[in-house]
mmCIF file of C-alpha atoms in Angstrom:
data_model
loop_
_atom_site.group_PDB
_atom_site.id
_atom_site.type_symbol
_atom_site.label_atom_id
_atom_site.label_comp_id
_atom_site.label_asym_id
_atom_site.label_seq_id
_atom_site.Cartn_x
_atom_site.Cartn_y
_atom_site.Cartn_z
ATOM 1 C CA UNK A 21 16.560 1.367 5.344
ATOM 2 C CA UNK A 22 13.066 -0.661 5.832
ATOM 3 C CA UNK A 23 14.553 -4.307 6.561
ATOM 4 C CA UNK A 24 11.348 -5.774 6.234
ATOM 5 C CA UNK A 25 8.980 -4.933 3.099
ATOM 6 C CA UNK A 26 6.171 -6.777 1.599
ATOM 7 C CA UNK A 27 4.483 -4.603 -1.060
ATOM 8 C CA UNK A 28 4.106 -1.341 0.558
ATOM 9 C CA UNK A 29 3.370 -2.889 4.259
ATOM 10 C CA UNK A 30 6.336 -2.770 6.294
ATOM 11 C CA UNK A 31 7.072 -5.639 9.317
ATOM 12 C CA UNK A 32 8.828 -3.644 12.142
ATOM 13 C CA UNK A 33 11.600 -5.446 13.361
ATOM 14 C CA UNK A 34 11.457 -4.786 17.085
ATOM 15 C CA UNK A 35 14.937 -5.417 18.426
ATOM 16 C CA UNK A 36 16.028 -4.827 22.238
ATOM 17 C CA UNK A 37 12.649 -3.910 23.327
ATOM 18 C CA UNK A 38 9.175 -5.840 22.094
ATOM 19 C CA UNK A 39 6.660 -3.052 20.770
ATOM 20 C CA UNK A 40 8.823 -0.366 20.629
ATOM 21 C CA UNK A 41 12.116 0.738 17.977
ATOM 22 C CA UNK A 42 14.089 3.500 18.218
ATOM 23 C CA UNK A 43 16.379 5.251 15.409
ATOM 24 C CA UNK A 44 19.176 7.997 15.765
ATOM 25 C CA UNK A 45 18.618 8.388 12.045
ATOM 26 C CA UNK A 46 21.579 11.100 9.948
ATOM 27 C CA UNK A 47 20.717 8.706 6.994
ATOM 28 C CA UNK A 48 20.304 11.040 3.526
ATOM 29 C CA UNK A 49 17.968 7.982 2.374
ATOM 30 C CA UNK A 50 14.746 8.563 1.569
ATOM 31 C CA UNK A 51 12.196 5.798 2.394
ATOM 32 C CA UNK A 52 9.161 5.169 0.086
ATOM 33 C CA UNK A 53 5.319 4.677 0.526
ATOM 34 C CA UNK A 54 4.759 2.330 3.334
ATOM 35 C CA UNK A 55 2.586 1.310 5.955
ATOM 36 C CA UNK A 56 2.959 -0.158 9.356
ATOM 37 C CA UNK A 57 0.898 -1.487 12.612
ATOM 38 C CA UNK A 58 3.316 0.822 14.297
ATOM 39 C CA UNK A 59 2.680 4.675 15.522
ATOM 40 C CA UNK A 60 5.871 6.921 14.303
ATOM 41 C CA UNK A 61 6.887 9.701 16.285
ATOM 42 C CA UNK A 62 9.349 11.562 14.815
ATOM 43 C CA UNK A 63 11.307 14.504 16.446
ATOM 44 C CA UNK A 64 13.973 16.324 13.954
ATOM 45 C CA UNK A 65 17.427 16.858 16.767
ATOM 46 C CA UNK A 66 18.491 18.834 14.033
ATOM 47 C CA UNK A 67 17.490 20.295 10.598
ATOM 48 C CA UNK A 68 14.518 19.877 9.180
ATOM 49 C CA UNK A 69 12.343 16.486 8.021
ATOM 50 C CA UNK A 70 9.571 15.794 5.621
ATOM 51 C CA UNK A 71 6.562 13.532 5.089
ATOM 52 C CA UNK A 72 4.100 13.011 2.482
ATOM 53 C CA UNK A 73 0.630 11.523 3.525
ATOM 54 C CA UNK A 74 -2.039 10.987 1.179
ATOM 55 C CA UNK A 75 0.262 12.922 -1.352
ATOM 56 C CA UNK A 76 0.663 15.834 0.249
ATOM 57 C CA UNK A 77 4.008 16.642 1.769
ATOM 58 C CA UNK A 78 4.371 18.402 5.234
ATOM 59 C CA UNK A 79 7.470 19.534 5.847
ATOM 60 C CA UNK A 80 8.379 20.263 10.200
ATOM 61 C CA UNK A 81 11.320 21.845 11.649
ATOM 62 C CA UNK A 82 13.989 21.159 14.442
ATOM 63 C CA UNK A 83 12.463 20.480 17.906
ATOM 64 C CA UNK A 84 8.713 19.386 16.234
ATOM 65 C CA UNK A 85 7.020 16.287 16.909
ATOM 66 C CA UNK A 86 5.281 14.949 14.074
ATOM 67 C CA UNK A 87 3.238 11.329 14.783
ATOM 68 C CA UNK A 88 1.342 9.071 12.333
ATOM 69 C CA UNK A 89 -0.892 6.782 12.774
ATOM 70 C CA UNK A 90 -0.522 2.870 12.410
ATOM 71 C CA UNK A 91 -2.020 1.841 8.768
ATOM 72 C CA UNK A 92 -1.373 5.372 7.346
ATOM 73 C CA UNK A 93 0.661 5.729 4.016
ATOM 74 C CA UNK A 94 3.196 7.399 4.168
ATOM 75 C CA UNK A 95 7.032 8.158 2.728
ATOM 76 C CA UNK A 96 9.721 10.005 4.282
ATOM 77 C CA UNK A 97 11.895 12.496 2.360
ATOM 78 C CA UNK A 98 15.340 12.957 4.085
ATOM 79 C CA UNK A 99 17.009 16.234 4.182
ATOM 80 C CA UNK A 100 20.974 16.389 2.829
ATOM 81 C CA UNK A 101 21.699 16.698 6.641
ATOM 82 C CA UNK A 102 20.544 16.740 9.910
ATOM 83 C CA UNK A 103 19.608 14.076 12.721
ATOM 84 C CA UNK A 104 16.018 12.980 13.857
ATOM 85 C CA UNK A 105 15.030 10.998 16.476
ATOM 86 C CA UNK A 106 12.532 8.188 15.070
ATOM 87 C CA UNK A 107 11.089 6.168 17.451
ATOM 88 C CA UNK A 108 8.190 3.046 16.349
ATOM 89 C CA UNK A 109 5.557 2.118 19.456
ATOM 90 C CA UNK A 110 3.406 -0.896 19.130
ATOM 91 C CA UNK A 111 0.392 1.242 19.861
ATOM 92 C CA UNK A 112 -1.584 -2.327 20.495
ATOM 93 C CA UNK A 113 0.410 -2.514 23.637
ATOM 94 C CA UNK A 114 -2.151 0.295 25.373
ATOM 95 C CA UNK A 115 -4.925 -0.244 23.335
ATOM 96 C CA UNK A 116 -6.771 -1.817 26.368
ATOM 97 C CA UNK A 117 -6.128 0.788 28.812
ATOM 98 C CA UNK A 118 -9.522 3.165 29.149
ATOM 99 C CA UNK A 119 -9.527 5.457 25.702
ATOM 100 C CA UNK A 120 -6.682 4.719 24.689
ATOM 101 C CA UNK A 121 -8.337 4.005 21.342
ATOM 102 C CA UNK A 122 -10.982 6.512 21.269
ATOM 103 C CA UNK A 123 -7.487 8.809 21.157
ATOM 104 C CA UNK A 124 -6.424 6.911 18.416
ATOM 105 C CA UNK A 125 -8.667 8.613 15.891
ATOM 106 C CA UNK A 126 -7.831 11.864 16.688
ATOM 107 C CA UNK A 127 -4.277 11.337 15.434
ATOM 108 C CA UNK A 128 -5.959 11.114 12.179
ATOM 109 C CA UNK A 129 -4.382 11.505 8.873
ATOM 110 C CA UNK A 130 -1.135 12.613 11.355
ATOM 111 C CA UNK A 131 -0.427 14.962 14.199
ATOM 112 C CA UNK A 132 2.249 17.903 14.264
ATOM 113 C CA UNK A 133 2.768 19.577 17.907
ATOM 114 C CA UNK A 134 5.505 22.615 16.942
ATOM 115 C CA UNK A 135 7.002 24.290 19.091
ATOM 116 C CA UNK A 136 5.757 27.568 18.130
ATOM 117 C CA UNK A 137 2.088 26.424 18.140
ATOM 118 C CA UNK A 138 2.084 24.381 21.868
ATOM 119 C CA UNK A 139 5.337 25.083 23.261
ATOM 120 C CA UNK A 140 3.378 23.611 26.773
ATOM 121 C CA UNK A 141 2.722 20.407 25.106
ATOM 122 C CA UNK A 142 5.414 20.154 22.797
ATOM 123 C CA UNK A 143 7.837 20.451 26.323
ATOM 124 C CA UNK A 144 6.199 17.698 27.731
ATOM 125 C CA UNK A 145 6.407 15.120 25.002
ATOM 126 C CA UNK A 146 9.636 15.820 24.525
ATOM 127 C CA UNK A 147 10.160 15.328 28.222
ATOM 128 C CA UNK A 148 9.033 11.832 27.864
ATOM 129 C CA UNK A 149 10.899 11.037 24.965
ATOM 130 C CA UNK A 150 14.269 12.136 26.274
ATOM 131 C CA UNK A 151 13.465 9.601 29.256
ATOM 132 C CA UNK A 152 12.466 6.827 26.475
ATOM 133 C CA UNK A 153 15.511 7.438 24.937
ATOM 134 C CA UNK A 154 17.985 7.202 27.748
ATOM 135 C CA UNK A 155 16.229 4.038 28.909
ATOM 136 C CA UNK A 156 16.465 2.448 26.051
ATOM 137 C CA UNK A 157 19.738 3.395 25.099
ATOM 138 C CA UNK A 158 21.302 2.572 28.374
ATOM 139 C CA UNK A 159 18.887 -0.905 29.862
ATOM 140 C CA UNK A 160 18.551 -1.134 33.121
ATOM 141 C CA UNK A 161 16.048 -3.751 35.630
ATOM 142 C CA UNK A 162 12.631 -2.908 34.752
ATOM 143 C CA UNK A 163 13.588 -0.578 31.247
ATOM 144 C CA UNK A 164 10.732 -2.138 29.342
ATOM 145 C CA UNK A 165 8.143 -1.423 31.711
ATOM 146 C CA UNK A 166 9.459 2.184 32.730
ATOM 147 C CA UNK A 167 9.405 2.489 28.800
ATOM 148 C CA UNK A 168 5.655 1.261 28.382
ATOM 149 C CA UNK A 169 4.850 3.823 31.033
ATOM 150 C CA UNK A 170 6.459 6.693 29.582
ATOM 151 C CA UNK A 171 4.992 6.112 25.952
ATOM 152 C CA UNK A 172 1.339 5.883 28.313
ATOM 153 C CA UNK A 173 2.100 8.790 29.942
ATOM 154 C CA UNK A 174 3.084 10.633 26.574
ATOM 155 C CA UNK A 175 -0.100 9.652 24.996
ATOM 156 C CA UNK A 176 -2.013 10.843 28.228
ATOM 157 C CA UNK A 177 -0.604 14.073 28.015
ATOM 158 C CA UNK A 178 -1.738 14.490 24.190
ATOM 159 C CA UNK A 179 -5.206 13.153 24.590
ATOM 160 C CA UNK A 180 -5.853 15.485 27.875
ATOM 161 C CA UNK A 181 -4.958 18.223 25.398
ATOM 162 C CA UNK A 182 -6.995 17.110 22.367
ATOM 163 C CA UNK A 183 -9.789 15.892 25.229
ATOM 164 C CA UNK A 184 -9.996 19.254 27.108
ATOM 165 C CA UNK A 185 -13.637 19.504 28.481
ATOM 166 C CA UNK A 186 -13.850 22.781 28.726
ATOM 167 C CA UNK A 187 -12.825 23.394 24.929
ATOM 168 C CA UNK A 188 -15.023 20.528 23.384
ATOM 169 C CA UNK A 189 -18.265 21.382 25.559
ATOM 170 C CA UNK A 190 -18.062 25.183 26.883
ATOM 171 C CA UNK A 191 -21.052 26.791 28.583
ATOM 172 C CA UNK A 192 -21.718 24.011 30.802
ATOM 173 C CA UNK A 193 -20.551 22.509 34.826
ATOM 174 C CA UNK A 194 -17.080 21.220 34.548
ATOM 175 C CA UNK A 195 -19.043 17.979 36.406
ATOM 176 C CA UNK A 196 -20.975 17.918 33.369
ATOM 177 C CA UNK A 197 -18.222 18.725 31.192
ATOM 178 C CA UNK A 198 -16.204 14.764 32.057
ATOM 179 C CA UNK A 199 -19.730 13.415 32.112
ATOM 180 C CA UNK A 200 -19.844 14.719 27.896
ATOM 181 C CA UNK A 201 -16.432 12.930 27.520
ATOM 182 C CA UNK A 202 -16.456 9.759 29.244
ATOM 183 C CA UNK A 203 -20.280 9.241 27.399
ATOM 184 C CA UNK A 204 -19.081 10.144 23.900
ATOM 185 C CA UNK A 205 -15.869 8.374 24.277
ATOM 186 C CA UNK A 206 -18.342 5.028 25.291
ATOM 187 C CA UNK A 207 -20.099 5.973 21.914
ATOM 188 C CA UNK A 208 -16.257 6.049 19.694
ATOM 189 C CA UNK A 209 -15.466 2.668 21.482
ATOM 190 C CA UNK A 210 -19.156 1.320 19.957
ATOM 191 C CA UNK A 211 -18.556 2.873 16.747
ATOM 192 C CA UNK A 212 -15.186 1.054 16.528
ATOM 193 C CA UNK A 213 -16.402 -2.394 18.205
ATOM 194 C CA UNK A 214 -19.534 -2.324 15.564
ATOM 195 C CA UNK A 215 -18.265 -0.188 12.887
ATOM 196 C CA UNK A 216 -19.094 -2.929 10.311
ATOM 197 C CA UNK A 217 -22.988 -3.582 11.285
ATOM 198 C CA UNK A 218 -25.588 -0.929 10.342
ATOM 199 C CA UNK A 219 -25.304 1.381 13.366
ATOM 200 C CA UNK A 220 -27.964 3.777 13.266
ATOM 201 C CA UNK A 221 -27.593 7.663 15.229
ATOM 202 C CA UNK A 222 -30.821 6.595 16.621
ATOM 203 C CA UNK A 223 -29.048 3.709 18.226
ATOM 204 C CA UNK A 224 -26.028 6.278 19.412
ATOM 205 C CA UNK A 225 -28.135 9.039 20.758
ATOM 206 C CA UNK A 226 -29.575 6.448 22.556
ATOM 207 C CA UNK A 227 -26.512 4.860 23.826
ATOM 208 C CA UNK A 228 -25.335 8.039 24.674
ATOM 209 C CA UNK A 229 -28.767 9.783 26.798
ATOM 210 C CA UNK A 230 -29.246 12.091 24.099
ATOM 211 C CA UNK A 231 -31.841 13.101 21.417
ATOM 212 C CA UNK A 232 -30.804 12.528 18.009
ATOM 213 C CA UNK A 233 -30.539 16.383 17.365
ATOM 214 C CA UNK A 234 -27.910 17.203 20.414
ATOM 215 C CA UNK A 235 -26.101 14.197 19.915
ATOM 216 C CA UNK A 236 -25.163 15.184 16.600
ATOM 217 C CA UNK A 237 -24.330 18.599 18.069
ATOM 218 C CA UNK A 238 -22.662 17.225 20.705
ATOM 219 C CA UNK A 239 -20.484 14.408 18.558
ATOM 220 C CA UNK A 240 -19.734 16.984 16.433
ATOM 221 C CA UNK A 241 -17.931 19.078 19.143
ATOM 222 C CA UNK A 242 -16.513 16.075 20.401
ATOM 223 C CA UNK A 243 -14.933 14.523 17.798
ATOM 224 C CA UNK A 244 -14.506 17.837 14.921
ATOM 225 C CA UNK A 245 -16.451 15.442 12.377
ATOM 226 C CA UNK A 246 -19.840 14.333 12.225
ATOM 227 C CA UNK A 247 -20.885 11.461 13.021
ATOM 228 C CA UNK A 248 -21.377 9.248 9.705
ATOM 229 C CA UNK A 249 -17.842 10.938 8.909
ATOM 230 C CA UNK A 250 -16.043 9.135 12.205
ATOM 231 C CA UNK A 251 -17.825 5.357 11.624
ATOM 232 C CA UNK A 252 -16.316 5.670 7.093
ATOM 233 C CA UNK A 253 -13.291 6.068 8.727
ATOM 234 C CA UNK A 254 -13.598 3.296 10.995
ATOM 235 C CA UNK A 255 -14.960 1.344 8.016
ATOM 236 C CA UNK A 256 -12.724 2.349 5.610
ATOM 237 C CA UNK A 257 -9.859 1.045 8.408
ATOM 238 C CA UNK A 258 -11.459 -1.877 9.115
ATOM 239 C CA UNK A 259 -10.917 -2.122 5.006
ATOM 240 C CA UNK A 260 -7.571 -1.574 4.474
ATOM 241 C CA UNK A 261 -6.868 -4.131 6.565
ATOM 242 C CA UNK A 262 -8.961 -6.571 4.820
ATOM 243 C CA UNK A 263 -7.338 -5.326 1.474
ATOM 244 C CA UNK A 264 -3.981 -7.034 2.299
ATOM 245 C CA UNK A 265 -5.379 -10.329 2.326
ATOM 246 C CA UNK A 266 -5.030 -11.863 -1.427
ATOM 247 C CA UNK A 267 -7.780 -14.211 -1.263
ATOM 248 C CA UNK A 268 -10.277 -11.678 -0.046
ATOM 249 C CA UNK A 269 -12.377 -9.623 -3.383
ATOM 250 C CA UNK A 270 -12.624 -6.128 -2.992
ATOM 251 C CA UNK A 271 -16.318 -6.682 -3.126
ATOM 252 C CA UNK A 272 -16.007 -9.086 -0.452
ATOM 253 C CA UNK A 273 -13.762 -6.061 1.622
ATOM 254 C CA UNK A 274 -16.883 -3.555 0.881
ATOM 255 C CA UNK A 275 -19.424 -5.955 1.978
ATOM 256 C CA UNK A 276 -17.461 -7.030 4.917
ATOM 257 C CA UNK A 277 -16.506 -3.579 5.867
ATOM 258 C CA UNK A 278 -20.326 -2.566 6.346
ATOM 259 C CA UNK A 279 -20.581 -0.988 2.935
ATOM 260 C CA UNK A 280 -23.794 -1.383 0.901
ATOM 261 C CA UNK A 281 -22.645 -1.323 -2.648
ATOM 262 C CA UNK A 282 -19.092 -1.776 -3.998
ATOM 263 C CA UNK A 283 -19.820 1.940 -6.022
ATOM 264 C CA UNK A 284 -20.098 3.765 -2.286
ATOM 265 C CA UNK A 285 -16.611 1.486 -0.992
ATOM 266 C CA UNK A 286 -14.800 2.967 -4.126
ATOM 267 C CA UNK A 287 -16.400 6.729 -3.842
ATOM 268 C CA UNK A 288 -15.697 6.538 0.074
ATOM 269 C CA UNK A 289 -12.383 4.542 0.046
ATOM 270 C CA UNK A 290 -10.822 6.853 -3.064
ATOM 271 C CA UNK A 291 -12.072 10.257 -1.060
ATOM 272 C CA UNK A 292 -10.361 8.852 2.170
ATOM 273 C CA UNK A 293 -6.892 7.787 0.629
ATOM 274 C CA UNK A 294 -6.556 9.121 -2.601
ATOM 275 C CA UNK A 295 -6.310 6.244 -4.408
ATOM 276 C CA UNK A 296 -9.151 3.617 -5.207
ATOM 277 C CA UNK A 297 -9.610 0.257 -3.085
ATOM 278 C CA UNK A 298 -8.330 -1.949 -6.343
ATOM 279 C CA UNK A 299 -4.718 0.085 -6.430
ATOM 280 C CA UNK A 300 -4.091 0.042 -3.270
ATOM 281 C CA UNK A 301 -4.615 -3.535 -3.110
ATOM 282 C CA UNK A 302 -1.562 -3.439 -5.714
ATOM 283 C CA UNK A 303 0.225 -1.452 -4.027
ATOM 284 C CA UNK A 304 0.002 -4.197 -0.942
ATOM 285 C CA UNK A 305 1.065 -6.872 -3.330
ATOM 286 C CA UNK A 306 4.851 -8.561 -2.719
ATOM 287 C CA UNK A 307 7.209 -8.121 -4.970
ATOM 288 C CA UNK A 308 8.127 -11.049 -6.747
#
């Protein structure tokens, strides 16, 4: 059950540990379209679990971990049995740390390591949630920290996988190959710092060393989007959270969100969420 639900924007309640919650969920419920500052990492024990983002339902298996991203909508449709793990990480927590929120991004609409697909990965996450889980079920001196640093470590080991060097930029020096990261991972954290002014790719090539013709290339490879797809989706983040605010006009939201017309917020916004900027300002609404 979701103690705490304005609208469709859920207030985790933290409880033994600040920033993180952790269920041992067998509960048949199903929970409905929400949204929370949280990242959910869920890992089915036993049976099977499903979740519908952006209306389409993804349905993972016993031994998966399936993660989505704070400010995603989302519902979660229980199975008549089974056991899950579901734990909620105040992803703010380790949003200073070096790329810690150029990672971010990549977890975008969700993530889904299987088993079957990276059993290397999948071990190790699952390594450092069983030691999550045994620290916070049984506190000891220093649990919250040793907690914080298992959730960093778990988060390391996914972005070194969805970072590899040698996949994103093949062909080239593996000295050159960190030199391609740490630069376009500078260019993500500008994008997200500035994401509402009128960034040009002039203005990133040039940030980043590179003509305007490789650093598309380059992004591209990077980041498996272009570009002008990368800063909507910072925009259309920045948005969303601007769209819970009841005093603020969704042409204000557009305007404030670096959009140039209120027609290209709606197109964008709509093609991004499935569902148009004025309904999901609805859906954010309390219920009276």
């Amino acid at each position: 059950m979701i103690k705490i639900l304005n609208g469709i924007h859920e207030t985790v309640a933290y409880d033994a540990l600040s920033g993180l919650k952790l269920y041992h969920n067998h509960e048949k419920e199903n929970y409905p379209v929400h949204w929370h500052t949280a990242v959910e990492i869920i890992l089915p024990i036993r049976g099977e679990y499903t979740v519908i983002t952006d209306g389409t339902p993804h349905t993972f298996y016993e031994g998966d971990i399936w993660i989505t991203p704070p400010g995603t909508l989302h519902e979660l449709i229980a199975p008549p049995d089974g056991e899950r793990l579901i734990l909620l990480f105040d992803y703010s927590l380790i949003c200073n740390v070096n790329a810690m929120d150029t990672l971010l991004h990549t977890l975008l609409p969700y993530t889904l390591i299987s088993r079957k697909e990276y059993p290397e990965l999948n071990s190790r996450l699952q390594f450092y949630l069983d030691e999550v889980v045994r620290e916070y079920d049984n506190p000891r001196p220093f649990t919250e920290a040793c907690v914080y640093s298992l959730m960093i470590r778990f988060f390391v080991a996914l972005g070194r996988t969805n970072f590899n060097a040698n996949t994103r930029f093949p062909g080239i020096t593996r000295s050159k190959q960190h030199e391609y990261v740490e630069k376009f991972m500078l260019v993500c954290n500008y994008i997200t710092d500035h994401c509402t002014e009128n960034i040009t790719i002039e203005e990133l090539a040039d940030l980043a060393g590179f003509s305007k013709f490789h650093f598309a290339r380059l992004f591209k490879q990077f980041s498996n989007m272009s570009c002008h797809e990368y800063l909507m989706q910072k925009r259309i983040a920045h948005a969303e959270r601007l769209l819970i605010e009841p005093h603020i006009s969704i042409t204000e939201v557009a305007m404030l969100s670096g959009f140039n017309s209120l027609s290209t917020f709606n197109r964008i916004f709509k093609a991004a969420k499935n569902c148009t900027p004025s309904e999901y300002k609805n859906l954010n609404r309390l219920k009276e």
